[in-house]
Amino acid sequence: MPHRNAPLTETGRPRLARCVVEDGWPPRRAAERFQVSPTTAQRWADRYRTFGEAGMSDRSSRPRTSPRRTPTRTERRIIKVRVLRRWGPARIAHLLRLVPSAVHRVLTRYGLARLTHLDRATGRVIRRYERDRPGELVHVDIKKLGNIPDGGGHKVLGRQAGRESRSNAGYSYLHTAVDDRSRLAYSEILTDEKKETATGFWTRAQALFTQAGITVERVLTDNGSCYRSRDWRDALAAAGIAHKRTRPYRPRPQPHRAIHLGRQENQLDVVVGGPCADFGVLVRGEVVQHTYSFSPGQQERRTLSRPRNSRHRLRRWIR
């Protein structure tokens, strides 16, 4: 694709070709006028004589023939092993005596899903719900995090010194609201999870969504005491927002919120290790706003495929 200052766009090429073909300009003079080489001017003039206006557009750079392409029979064997055994490119290449890069190209060419996007039991692509428009459903939840004492905790000072410095460190509460469609997220680290605090957080979160042009229609929360309070009910009712609550012990309906809380927890956790300030570490009272860069539906698949070990899970979220 030509850049914005290119002399030969799909509009400039016909002008150059007409100067040579119709007006009789020498190719060198036309090349000097359009700031290209004489060879380029001659090429576009010849193409204009042969194809006319239709020849001024870009052509595909794909070769007409690919004699070294993987045979169709081999491609079918690769797809068969992938579907039946659900192996990766390296393992399939070892079985079929091929190069892993060639196997990967075949899998990409035929649009086969990644293994992390599949249900391990059935091999089917995991497809979760997603709302049709921004603001139709907003996920709200709270994450309780232990405070890190001044000077660091046991990860920096060691177990013995860490026990001495962790007394009365207390907890912080990460309040988060995530839009189901646009993935616009708003977070604050507050001192508690009382009904007044949760209601005040939602008032500020709703103002952010309104500023972004999102009209909130429904809010989905868990069954925490602050979300069952009258203050929370009245705050939503005053704005005409419907309140939905998840079933007890059912975390599956809120994968977007879980992903965002995991990313924020990882930012808070990594700073303990030392030189990780570039991750934009959250401090108490700081307001965080960001949108996800994942494609729609990718968060849910990552939620299902996360490892059981929480430390490995946090490392995956930061990548």
PDB file of C-alpha atoms in Angstrom:
ATOM      1  CA  MET A   1       0.000   0.000   0.000  1.00  0.00           C
ATOM      2  CA  PRO A   2       1.565   3.375  -1.002  1.00  0.00           C
ATOM      3  CA  HIS A   3       2.259   5.942   1.696  1.00  0.00           C
ATOM      4  CA  ARG A   4       0.479   9.291   1.789  1.00  0.00           C
ATOM      5  CA  ASN A   5       3.201  11.185  -0.124  1.00  0.00           C
ATOM      6  CA  ALA A   6       3.817   8.566  -2.807  1.00  0.00           C
ATOM      7  CA  PRO A   7       4.004  10.115  -6.316  1.00  0.00           C
ATOM      8  CA  LEU A   8       2.464   7.070  -7.965  1.00  0.00           C
ATOM      9  CA  THR A   9      -0.797   6.194  -6.294  1.00  0.00           C
ATOM     10  CA  GLU A  10      -3.641   4.625  -8.268  1.00  0.00           C
ATOM     11  CA  THR A  11      -4.592   8.177  -9.230  1.00  0.00           C
ATOM     12  CA  GLY A  12      -1.085   9.355 -10.134  1.00  0.00           C
ATOM     13  CA  ARG A  13      -0.165   6.370 -12.315  1.00  0.00           C
ATOM     14  CA  PRO A  14      -2.736   7.170 -15.060  1.00  0.00           C
ATOM     15  CA  ARG A  15      -1.508  10.769 -15.165  1.00  0.00           C
ATOM     16  CA  LEU A  16       2.061   9.617 -15.751  1.00  0.00           C
ATOM     17  CA  ALA A  17       0.972   7.093 -18.372  1.00  0.00           C
ATOM     18  CA  ARG A  18      -1.123   9.665 -20.273  1.00  0.00           C
ATOM     19  CA  CYS A  19       1.803  12.075 -20.404  1.00  0.00           C
ATOM     20  CA  VAL A  20       3.881   9.409 -22.165  1.00  0.00           C
ATOM     21  CA  VAL A  21       1.238   7.655 -24.278  1.00  0.00           C
ATOM     22  CA  GLU A  22      -1.204  10.436 -25.189  1.00  0.00           C
ATOM     23  CA  ASP A  23       0.838  13.633 -24.868  1.00  0.00           C
ATOM     24  CA  GLY A  24       4.030  12.159 -26.326  1.00  0.00           C
ATOM     25  CA  TRP A  25       6.378  13.013 -23.471  1.00  0.00           C
ATOM     26  CA  PRO A  26       9.696  11.151 -23.380  1.00  0.00           C
ATOM     27  CA  PRO A  27       9.821   8.653 -20.467  1.00  0.00           C
ATOM     28  CA  ARG A  28      12.782  10.494 -18.941  1.00  0.00           C
ATOM     29  CA  ARG A  29      10.906  13.811 -18.852  1.00  0.00           C
ATOM     30  CA  ALA A  30       7.812  12.164 -17.332  1.00  0.00           C
ATOM     31  CA  ALA A  31      10.002  10.398 -14.765  1.00  0.00           C
ATOM     32  CA  GLU A  32      11.564  13.706 -13.745  1.00  0.00           C
ATOM     33  CA  ARG A  33       8.138  15.319 -13.457  1.00  0.00           C
ATOM     34  CA  PHE A  34       6.738  12.561 -11.201  1.00  0.00           C
ATOM     35  CA  GLN A  35      10.046  11.994  -9.309  1.00  0.00           C
ATOM     36  CA  VAL A  36      10.511   8.360 -10.324  1.00  0.00           C
ATOM     37  CA  SER A  37      13.041   6.479 -12.404  1.00  0.00           C
ATOM     38  CA  PRO A  38      12.737   6.291 -16.236  1.00  0.00           C
ATOM     39  CA  THR A  39      12.331   2.516 -15.947  1.00  0.00           C
ATOM     40  CA  THR A  40       9.283   2.961 -13.703  1.00  0.00           C
ATOM     41  CA  ALA A  41       7.768   5.522 -16.056  1.00  0.00           C
ATOM     42  CA  GLN A  42       8.262   3.197 -19.031  1.00  0.00           C
ATOM     43  CA  ARG A  43       6.733   0.253 -17.160  1.00  0.00           C
ATOM     44  CA  TRP A  44       3.520   2.119 -16.294  1.00  0.00           C
ATOM     45  CA  ALA A  45       3.279   3.503 -19.823  1.00  0.00           C
ATOM     46  CA  ASP A  46       3.555   0.016 -21.323  1.00  0.00           C
ATOM     47  CA  ARG A  47       0.955  -1.322 -18.942  1.00  0.00           C
ATOM     48  CA  TYR A  48      -1.376   1.561 -19.860  1.00  0.00           C
ATOM     49  CA  ARG A  49      -1.019   0.767 -23.568  1.00  0.00           C
ATOM     50  CA  THR A  50      -1.857  -2.899 -22.944  1.00  0.00           C
ATOM     51  CA  PHE A  51      -4.565  -2.849 -20.248  1.00  0.00           C
ATOM     52  CA  GLY A  52      -5.756   0.765 -20.109  1.00  0.00           C
ATOM     53  CA  GLU A  53      -7.150   2.118 -16.831  1.00  0.00           C
ATOM     54  CA  ALA A  54      -7.610  -1.401 -15.444  1.00  0.00           C
ATOM     55  CA  GLY A  55      -3.848  -1.970 -15.470  1.00  0.00           C
ATOM     56  CA  MET A  56      -3.115   0.926 -13.117  1.00  0.00           C
ATOM     57  CA  SER A  57      -4.152  -0.894  -9.949  1.00  0.00           C
ATOM     58  CA  ASP A  58      -1.864  -3.014  -7.771  1.00  0.00           C
ATOM     59  CA  ARG A  59      -1.410  -6.660  -8.677  1.00  0.00           C
ATOM     60  CA  SER A  60      -1.006  -9.597  -6.376  1.00  0.00           C
ATOM     61  CA  SER A  61       2.599 -10.538  -5.654  1.00  0.00           C
ATOM     62  CA  ARG A  62       1.722 -14.200  -5.319  1.00  0.00           C
ATOM     63  CA  PRO A  63       3.589 -16.388  -7.863  1.00  0.00           C
ATOM     64  CA  ARG A  64       1.586 -18.121 -10.577  1.00  0.00           C
ATOM     65  CA  THR A  65       3.046 -21.490  -9.660  1.00  0.00           C
ATOM     66  CA  SER A  66       4.573 -22.894  -6.453  1.00  0.00           C
ATOM     67  CA  PRO A  67       6.475 -26.054  -7.427  1.00  0.00           C
ATOM     68  CA  ARG A  68       7.934 -26.526  -3.929  1.00  0.00           C
ATOM     69  CA  ARG A  69       4.596 -26.255  -2.131  1.00  0.00           C
ATOM     70  CA  THR A  70       3.677 -29.067   0.268  1.00  0.00           C
ATOM     71  CA  PRO A  71       1.815 -31.817  -1.653  1.00  0.00           C
ATOM     72  CA  THR A  72      -1.933 -32.054  -1.144  1.00  0.00           C
ATOM     73  CA  ARG A  73      -1.642 -35.586   0.229  1.00  0.00           C
ATOM     74  CA  THR A  74       0.794 -34.439   2.903  1.00  0.00           C
ATOM     75  CA  GLU A  75      -1.477 -31.529   3.804  1.00  0.00           C
ATOM     76  CA  ARG A  76      -4.354 -33.946   4.323  1.00  0.00           C
ATOM     77  CA  ARG A  77      -2.203 -36.093   6.612  1.00  0.00           C
ATOM     78  CA  ILE A  78      -1.248 -33.017   8.655  1.00  0.00           C
ATOM     79  CA  ILE A  79      -4.869 -31.956   9.046  1.00  0.00           C
ATOM     80  CA  LYS A  80      -5.923 -35.498   9.959  1.00  0.00           C
ATOM     81  CA  VAL A  81      -3.327 -35.790  12.724  1.00  0.00           C
ATOM     82  CA  ARG A  82      -4.217 -32.339  14.019  1.00  0.00           C
ATOM     83  CA  VAL A  83      -7.955 -33.054  14.177  1.00  0.00           C
ATOM     84  CA  LEU A  84      -7.753 -36.585  15.592  1.00  0.00           C
ATOM     85  CA  ARG A  85      -4.826 -36.253  18.014  1.00  0.00           C
ATOM     86  CA  ARG A  86      -4.813 -32.485  18.619  1.00  0.00           C
ATOM     87  CA  TRP A  87      -1.032 -32.176  18.417  1.00  0.00           C
ATOM     88  CA  GLY A  88       1.077 -29.091  17.843  1.00  0.00           C
ATOM     89  CA  PRO A  89       3.224 -28.367  14.748  1.00  0.00           C
ATOM     90  CA  ALA A  90       6.453 -29.674  16.299  1.00  0.00           C
ATOM     91  CA  ARG A  91       4.956 -33.023  17.291  1.00  0.00           C
ATOM     92  CA  ILE A  92       3.192 -33.456  13.946  1.00  0.00           C
ATOM     93  CA  ALA A  93       6.430 -32.645  12.116  1.00  0.00           C
ATOM     94  CA  HIS A  94       8.306 -35.310  14.085  1.00  0.00           C
ATOM     95  CA  LEU A  95       5.652 -37.926  13.253  1.00  0.00           C
ATOM     96  CA  LEU A  96       5.479 -37.123   9.525  1.00  0.00           C
ATOM     97  CA  ARG A  97       9.212 -36.303   9.157  1.00  0.00           C
ATOM     98  CA  LEU A  98       8.584 -32.690   8.161  1.00  0.00           C
ATOM     99  CA  VAL A  99       9.753 -29.261   9.261  1.00  0.00           C
ATOM    100  CA  PRO A 100       7.640 -27.619  12.006  1.00  0.00           C
ATOM    101  CA  SER A 101       7.450 -24.350  10.052  1.00  0.00           C
ATOM    102  CA  ALA A 102       5.942 -26.175   7.064  1.00  0.00           C
ATOM    103  CA  VAL A 103       3.341 -27.831   9.297  1.00  0.00           C
ATOM    104  CA  HIS A 104       2.494 -24.466  10.823  1.00  0.00           C
ATOM    105  CA  ARG A 105       1.995 -22.904   7.377  1.00  0.00           C
ATOM    106  CA  VAL A 106      -0.412 -25.694   6.412  1.00  0.00           C
ATOM    107  CA  LEU A 107      -2.430 -25.284   9.624  1.00  0.00           C
ATOM    108  CA  THR A 108      -2.596 -21.532   9.088  1.00  0.00           C
ATOM    109  CA  ARG A 109      -3.492 -21.879   5.416  1.00  0.00           C
ATOM    110  CA  TYR A 110      -6.564 -23.972   6.209  1.00  0.00           C
ATOM    111  CA  GLY A 111      -7.627 -21.826   9.160  1.00  0.00           C
ATOM    112  CA  LEU A 112      -7.386 -24.458  11.886  1.00  0.00           C
ATOM    113  CA  ALA A 113      -7.858 -23.069  15.389  1.00  0.00           C
ATOM    114  CA  ARG A 114      -5.081 -22.968  17.955  1.00  0.00           C
ATOM    115  CA  LEU A 115      -4.999 -25.711  20.559  1.00  0.00           C
ATOM    116  CA  THR A 116      -5.600 -23.162  23.330  1.00  0.00           C
ATOM    117  CA  HIS A 117      -8.840 -22.200  21.596  1.00  0.00           C
ATOM    118  CA  LEU A 118     -10.198 -25.760  21.656  1.00  0.00           C
ATOM    119  CA  ASP A 119     -12.044 -27.750  24.279  1.00  0.00           C
ATOM    120  CA  ARG A 120      -9.591 -30.491  25.248  1.00  0.00           C
ATOM    121  CA  ALA A 121     -12.349 -33.083  25.716  1.00  0.00           C
ATOM    122  CA  THR A 122     -14.289 -32.634  22.452  1.00  0.00           C
ATOM    123  CA  GLY A 123     -11.803 -30.766  20.221  1.00  0.00           C
ATOM    124  CA  ARG A 124     -14.404 -28.150  19.327  1.00  0.00           C
ATOM    125  CA  VAL A 125     -13.722 -24.409  19.235  1.00  0.00           C
ATOM    126  CA  ILE A 126     -14.890 -22.735  22.435  1.00  0.00           C
ATOM    127  CA  ARG A 127     -17.443 -20.042  21.677  1.00  0.00           C
ATOM    128  CA  ARG A 128     -18.770 -17.905  24.489  1.00  0.00           C
ATOM    129  CA  TYR A 129     -21.452 -15.261  24.523  1.00  0.00           C
ATOM    130  CA  GLU A 130     -20.764 -11.641  23.642  1.00  0.00           C
ATOM    131  CA  ARG A 131     -23.197  -8.760  23.698  1.00  0.00           C
ATOM    132  CA  ASP A 132     -24.182  -6.988  20.485  1.00  0.00           C
ATOM    133  CA  ARG A 133     -23.601  -3.377  21.524  1.00  0.00           C
ATOM    134  CA  PRO A 134     -21.496  -1.499  24.107  1.00  0.00           C
ATOM    135  CA  GLY A 135     -23.234  -0.852  27.395  1.00  0.00           C
ATOM    136  CA  GLU A 136     -25.697  -3.714  27.081  1.00  0.00           C
ATOM    137  CA  LEU A 137     -23.919  -5.494  29.946  1.00  0.00           C
ATOM    138  CA  VAL A 138     -21.186  -4.275  32.320  1.00  0.00           C
ATOM    139  CA  HIS A 139     -19.354  -6.690  34.647  1.00  0.00           C
ATOM    140  CA  VAL A 140     -18.514  -5.324  38.112  1.00  0.00           C
ATOM    141  CA  ASP A 141     -16.499  -7.072  40.807  1.00  0.00           C
ATOM    142  CA  ILE A 142     -13.970  -6.573  43.624  1.00  0.00           C
ATOM    143  CA  LYS A 143     -10.559  -8.209  44.092  1.00  0.00           C
ATOM    144  CA  LYS A 144      -9.059  -8.327  47.583  1.00  0.00           C
ATOM    145  CA  LEU A 145      -5.264  -7.902  47.597  1.00  0.00           C
ATOM    146  CA  GLY A 146      -2.788  -7.918  50.462  1.00  0.00           C
ATOM    147  CA  ASN A 147      -0.723  -4.759  50.861  1.00  0.00           C
ATOM    148  CA  ILE A 148       3.044  -4.897  50.451  1.00  0.00           C
ATOM    149  CA  PRO A 149       4.884  -3.408  53.451  1.00  0.00           C
ATOM    150  CA  ASP A 150       7.300  -0.520  53.033  1.00  0.00           C
ATOM    151  CA  GLY A 151      10.653  -1.873  51.913  1.00  0.00           C
ATOM    152  CA  GLY A 152       9.176  -5.017  50.386  1.00  0.00           C
ATOM    153  CA  GLY A 153       7.859  -8.325  51.582  1.00  0.00           C
ATOM    154  CA  HIS A 154       9.261 -11.831  51.877  1.00  0.00           C
ATOM    155  CA  LYS A 155      10.008 -12.073  48.147  1.00  0.00           C
ATOM    156  CA  VAL A 156      12.625  -9.342  48.496  1.00  0.00           C
ATOM    157  CA  LEU A 157      13.740  -9.622  52.128  1.00  0.00           C
ATOM    158  CA  GLY A 158      13.362 -13.362  52.639  1.00  0.00           C
ATOM    159  CA  ARG A 159      10.944 -15.361  54.744  1.00  0.00           C
ATOM    160  CA  GLN A 160      12.284 -14.418  58.163  1.00  0.00           C
ATOM    161  CA  ALA A 161      12.554 -10.674  57.551  1.00  0.00           C
ATOM    162  CA  GLY A 162       9.305 -10.686  55.596  1.00  0.00           C
ATOM    163  CA  ARG A 163       7.365 -12.017  58.590  1.00  0.00           C
ATOM    164  CA  GLU A 164       8.625  -9.172  60.751  1.00  0.00           C
ATOM    165  CA  SER A 165       7.609  -6.447  58.289  1.00  0.00           C
ATOM    166  CA  ARG A 166       4.205  -7.758  57.248  1.00  0.00           C
ATOM    167  CA  SER A 167       2.347  -7.075  60.501  1.00  0.00           C
ATOM    168  CA  ASN A 168      -0.670  -4.789  60.122  1.00  0.00           C
ATOM    169  CA  ALA A 169      -0.085  -4.374  56.392  1.00  0.00           C
ATOM    170  CA  GLY A 170      -3.796  -4.718  55.729  1.00  0.00           C
ATOM    171  CA  TYR A 171      -5.617  -5.164  52.442  1.00  0.00           C
ATOM    172  CA  SER A 172      -6.589  -3.108  49.418  1.00  0.00           C
ATOM    173  CA  TYR A 173      -9.638  -3.704  47.268  1.00  0.00           C
ATOM    174  CA  LEU A 174      -9.518  -3.471  43.490  1.00  0.00           C
ATOM    175  CA  HIS A 175     -12.950  -2.382  42.234  1.00  0.00           C
ATOM    176  CA  THR A 176     -13.383  -3.039  38.503  1.00  0.00           C
ATOM    177  CA  ALA A 177     -16.071  -2.446  35.863  1.00  0.00           C
ATOM    178  CA  VAL A 178     -15.662  -3.986  32.367  1.00  0.00           C
ATOM    179  CA  ASP A 179     -17.949  -3.474  29.394  1.00  0.00           C
ATOM    180  CA  ASP A 180     -18.850  -6.793  27.790  1.00  0.00           C
ATOM    181  CA  ARG A 181     -18.643  -5.599  24.168  1.00  0.00           C
ATOM    182  CA  SER A 182     -16.021  -2.847  23.919  1.00  0.00           C
ATOM    183  CA  ARG A 183     -13.808  -4.216  26.749  1.00  0.00           C
ATOM    184  CA  LEU A 184     -13.516  -0.697  28.150  1.00  0.00           C
ATOM    185  CA  ALA A 185     -12.441  -1.146  31.780  1.00  0.00           C
ATOM    186  CA  TYR A 186     -12.386   1.188  34.767  1.00  0.00           C
ATOM    187  CA  SER A 187     -10.633   0.296  38.031  1.00  0.00           C
ATOM    188  CA  GLU A 188      -9.877   1.907  41.367  1.00  0.00           C
ATOM    189  CA  ILE A 189      -7.913   0.638  44.357  1.00  0.00           C
ATOM    190  CA  LEU A 190      -9.903   1.543  47.477  1.00  0.00           C
ATOM    191  CA  THR A 191      -9.616   0.821  51.179  1.00  0.00           C
ATOM    192  CA  ASP A 192     -12.707  -1.367  51.690  1.00  0.00           C
ATOM    193  CA  GLU A 193     -15.651  -3.064  49.988  1.00  0.00           C
ATOM    194  CA  LYS A 194     -18.501  -1.480  51.904  1.00  0.00           C
ATOM    195  CA  LYS A 195     -21.737  -0.449  50.249  1.00  0.00           C
ATOM    196  CA  GLU A 196     -20.874   3.259  50.301  1.00  0.00           C
ATOM    197  CA  THR A 197     -17.506   2.608  48.672  1.00  0.00           C
ATOM    198  CA  ALA A 198     -18.955   0.329  45.997  1.00  0.00           C
ATOM    199  CA  THR A 199     -21.744   2.805  45.209  1.00  0.00           C
ATOM    200  CA  GLY A 200     -19.299   5.692  44.902  1.00  0.00           C
ATOM    201  CA  PHE A 201     -17.081   3.642  42.618  1.00  0.00           C
ATOM    202  CA  TRP A 202     -19.998   2.830  40.331  1.00  0.00           C
ATOM    203  CA  THR A 203     -20.975   6.504  40.130  1.00  0.00           C
ATOM    204  CA  ARG A 204     -17.498   7.371  38.849  1.00  0.00           C
ATOM    205  CA  ALA A 205     -17.390   4.344  36.545  1.00  0.00           C
ATOM    206  CA  GLN A 206     -20.744   5.236  35.019  1.00  0.00           C
ATOM    207  CA  ALA A 207     -19.500   8.777  34.402  1.00  0.00           C
ATOM    208  CA  LEU A 208     -16.532   7.345  32.504  1.00  0.00           C
ATOM    209  CA  PHE A 209     -18.758   5.138  30.345  1.00  0.00           C
ATOM    210  CA  THR A 210     -21.045   8.096  29.629  1.00  0.00           C
ATOM    211  CA  GLN A 211     -18.053  10.222  28.649  1.00  0.00           C
ATOM    212  CA  ALA A 212     -16.985   7.459  26.234  1.00  0.00           C
ATOM    213  CA  GLY A 213     -20.448   7.467  24.624  1.00  0.00           C
ATOM    214  CA  ILE A 214     -21.611   4.207  26.249  1.00  0.00           C
ATOM    215  CA  THR A 215     -25.087   4.032  27.780  1.00  0.00           C
ATOM    216  CA  VAL A 216     -25.145   1.317  30.428  1.00  0.00           C
ATOM    217  CA  GLU A 217     -28.275  -0.843  30.329  1.00  0.00           C
ATOM    218  CA  ARG A 218     -27.430  -3.734  32.680  1.00  0.00           C
ATOM    219  CA  VAL A 219     -24.879  -4.446  35.397  1.00  0.00           C
ATOM    220  CA  LEU A 220     -23.801  -7.971  36.348  1.00  0.00           C
ATOM    221  CA  THR A 221     -22.297  -8.572  39.804  1.00  0.00           C
ATOM    222  CA  ASP A 222     -21.854 -11.411  42.253  1.00  0.00           C
ATOM    223  CA  ASN A 223     -23.850 -11.791  45.464  1.00  0.00           C
ATOM    224  CA  GLY A 224     -21.588  -9.721  47.712  1.00  0.00           C
ATOM    225  CA  SER A 225     -23.180  -7.787  50.552  1.00  0.00           C
ATOM    226  CA  CYS A 226     -22.380  -4.414  48.970  1.00  0.00           C
ATOM    227  CA  TYR A 227     -24.188  -5.416  45.783  1.00  0.00           C
ATOM    228  CA  ARG A 228     -27.245  -6.579  47.743  1.00  0.00           C
ATOM    229  CA  SER A 229     -27.521  -3.308  49.633  1.00  0.00           C
ATOM    230  CA  ARG A 230     -30.206  -0.679  49.172  1.00  0.00           C
ATOM    231  CA  ASP A 231     -27.641   1.978  48.297  1.00  0.00           C
ATOM    232  CA  TRP A 232     -26.461  -0.067  45.313  1.00  0.00           C
ATOM    233  CA  ARG A 233     -30.033  -0.834  44.260  1.00  0.00           C
ATOM    234  CA  ASP A 234     -31.055   2.830  44.450  1.00  0.00           C
ATOM    235  CA  ALA A 235     -27.974   4.007  42.522  1.00  0.00           C
ATOM    236  CA  LEU A 236     -28.778   1.691  39.623  1.00  0.00           C
ATOM    237  CA  ALA A 237     -32.501   2.398  39.734  1.00  0.00           C
ATOM    238  CA  ALA A 238     -31.914   6.164  39.588  1.00  0.00           C
ATOM    239  CA  ALA A 239     -30.012   5.731  36.315  1.00  0.00           C
ATOM    240  CA  GLY A 240     -32.527   3.258  34.884  1.00  0.00           C
ATOM    241  CA  ILE A 241     -30.027   0.367  34.917  1.00  0.00           C
ATOM    242  CA  ALA A 242     -31.123  -3.217  35.447  1.00  0.00           C
ATOM    243  CA  HIS A 243     -29.186  -5.223  38.034  1.00  0.00           C
ATOM    244  CA  LYS A 244     -28.316  -8.868  37.380  1.00  0.00           C
ATOM    245  CA  ARG A 245     -26.538 -11.185  39.797  1.00  0.00           C
ATOM    246  CA  THR A 246     -24.675 -14.398  39.061  1.00  0.00           C
ATOM    247  CA  ARG A 247     -25.711 -17.710  40.539  1.00  0.00           C
ATOM    248  CA  PRO A 248     -23.780 -18.587  43.704  1.00  0.00           C
ATOM    249  CA  TYR A 249     -20.493 -20.417  43.066  1.00  0.00           C
ATOM    250  CA  ARG A 250     -20.734 -19.806  39.312  1.00  0.00           C
ATOM    251  CA  PRO A 251     -17.720 -17.708  38.180  1.00  0.00           C
ATOM    252  CA  ARG A 252     -18.123 -18.701  34.521  1.00  0.00           C
ATOM    253  CA  PRO A 253     -20.544 -15.927  33.464  1.00  0.00           C
ATOM    254  CA  GLN A 254     -17.889 -13.232  34.016  1.00  0.00           C
ATOM    255  CA  PRO A 255     -14.744 -14.189  32.028  1.00  0.00           C
ATOM    256  CA  HIS A 256     -13.983 -10.597  30.915  1.00  0.00           C
ATOM    257  CA  ARG A 257     -13.899  -9.388  34.504  1.00  0.00           C
ATOM    258  CA  ALA A 258     -11.692 -12.300  35.565  1.00  0.00           C
ATOM    259  CA  ILE A 259      -9.192 -11.508  32.818  1.00  0.00           C
ATOM    260  CA  HIS A 260      -8.998  -7.839  33.771  1.00  0.00           C
ATOM    261  CA  LEU A 261      -8.610  -8.605  37.487  1.00  0.00           C
ATOM    262  CA  GLY A 262      -5.866 -11.088  36.676  1.00  0.00           C
ATOM    263  CA  ARG A 263      -3.944  -8.518  34.634  1.00  0.00           C
ATOM    264  CA  GLN A 264      -4.237  -5.917  37.401  1.00  0.00           C
ATOM    265  CA  GLU A 265      -3.215  -8.475  40.051  1.00  0.00           C
ATOM    266  CA  ASN A 266      -0.185  -9.332  37.965  1.00  0.00           C
ATOM    267  CA  GLN A 267       0.871  -5.682  37.770  1.00  0.00           C
ATOM    268  CA  LEU A 268       0.656  -5.396  41.544  1.00  0.00           C
ATOM    269  CA  ASP A 269       2.485  -8.668  42.075  1.00  0.00           C
ATOM    270  CA  VAL A 270       5.376  -8.106  39.668  1.00  0.00           C
ATOM    271  CA  VAL A 271       6.496  -4.851  41.259  1.00  0.00           C
ATOM    272  CA  VAL A 272       7.661  -6.783  44.283  1.00  0.00           C
ATOM    273  CA  GLY A 273      10.446  -8.266  42.195  1.00  0.00           C
ATOM    274  CA  GLY A 274      12.126  -4.893  41.668  1.00  0.00           C
ATOM    275  CA  PRO A 275      12.750  -3.275  38.235  1.00  0.00           C
ATOM    276  CA  CYS A 276       9.247  -3.615  36.786  1.00  0.00           C
ATOM    277  CA  ALA A 277       7.987  -0.036  37.035  1.00  0.00           C
ATOM    278  CA  ASP A 278       7.313   0.108  33.302  1.00  0.00           C
ATOM    279  CA  PHE A 279       4.162  -1.947  33.741  1.00  0.00           C
ATOM    280  CA  GLY A 280       2.280   1.050  35.169  1.00  0.00           C
ATOM    281  CA  VAL A 281       1.954  -0.271  38.716  1.00  0.00           C
ATOM    282  CA  LEU A 282      -1.216   0.708  40.524  1.00  0.00           C
ATOM    283  CA  VAL A 283      -1.093   2.531  43.840  1.00  0.00           C
ATOM    284  CA  ARG A 284      -3.871   3.052  46.317  1.00  0.00           C
ATOM    285  CA  GLY A 285      -6.441   5.550  45.096  1.00  0.00           C
ATOM    286  CA  GLU A 286      -5.098   5.601  41.530  1.00  0.00           C
ATOM    287  CA  VAL A 287      -7.656   5.383  38.735  1.00  0.00           C
ATOM    288  CA  VAL A 288      -7.018   2.973  35.884  1.00  0.00           C
ATOM    289  CA  GLN A 289      -8.684   3.009  32.485  1.00  0.00           C
ATOM    290  CA  HIS A 290      -7.754   0.828  29.544  1.00  0.00           C
ATOM    291  CA  THR A 291      -9.214  -1.225  26.733  1.00  0.00           C
ATOM    292  CA  TYR A 292      -8.267  -4.740  25.735  1.00  0.00           C
ATOM    293  CA  SER A 293      -6.252  -5.390  22.602  1.00  0.00           C
ATOM    294  CA  PHE A 294      -7.580  -8.940  22.230  1.00  0.00           C
ATOM    295  CA  SER A 295     -10.024  -9.845  19.517  1.00  0.00           C
ATOM    296  CA  PRO A 296     -13.649 -10.490  20.599  1.00  0.00           C
ATOM    297  CA  GLY A 297     -14.000 -13.890  22.159  1.00  0.00           C
ATOM    298  CA  GLN A 298     -10.296 -14.370  22.874  1.00  0.00           C
ATOM    299  CA  GLN A 299     -10.563 -13.508  26.574  1.00  0.00           C
ATOM    300  CA  GLU A 300     -13.006 -16.354  27.184  1.00  0.00           C
ATOM    301  CA  ARG A 301     -10.745 -18.881  25.527  1.00  0.00           C
ATOM    302  CA  ARG A 302      -7.773 -17.728  27.603  1.00  0.00           C
ATOM    303  CA  THR A 303      -9.856 -18.059  30.755  1.00  0.00           C
ATOM    304  CA  LEU A 304     -10.648 -21.705  30.072  1.00  0.00           C
ATOM    305  CA  SER A 305      -7.109 -22.650  29.079  1.00  0.00           C
ATOM    306  CA  ARG A 306      -5.269 -21.067  32.013  1.00  0.00           C
ATOM    307  CA  PRO A 307      -3.034 -23.359  34.126  1.00  0.00           C
ATOM    308  CA  ARG A 308      -3.993 -24.304  37.646  1.00  0.00           C
ATOM    309  CA  ASN A 309      -0.875 -22.775  39.183  1.00  0.00           C
ATOM    310  CA  SER A 310      -1.665 -19.152  39.949  1.00  0.00           C
ATOM    311  CA  ARG A 311       1.954 -18.030  39.492  1.00  0.00           C
ATOM    312  CA  HIS A 312       2.070 -19.456  35.972  1.00  0.00           C
ATOM    313  CA  ARG A 313      -1.349 -17.936  35.323  1.00  0.00           C
ATOM    314  CA  LEU A 314      -0.080 -14.471  36.267  1.00  0.00           C
ATOM    315  CA  ARG A 315       2.971 -14.840  34.061  1.00  0.00           C
ATOM    316  CA  ARG A 316       0.787 -15.749  31.092  1.00  0.00           C
ATOM    317  CA  TRP A 317      -1.472 -12.756  31.641  1.00  0.00           C
ATOM    318  CA  ILE A 318       1.394 -10.280  31.482  1.00  0.00           C
ATOM    319  CA  ARG A 319       2.625 -11.460  28.068  1.00  0.00           C
TER     320      ARG A 319
END
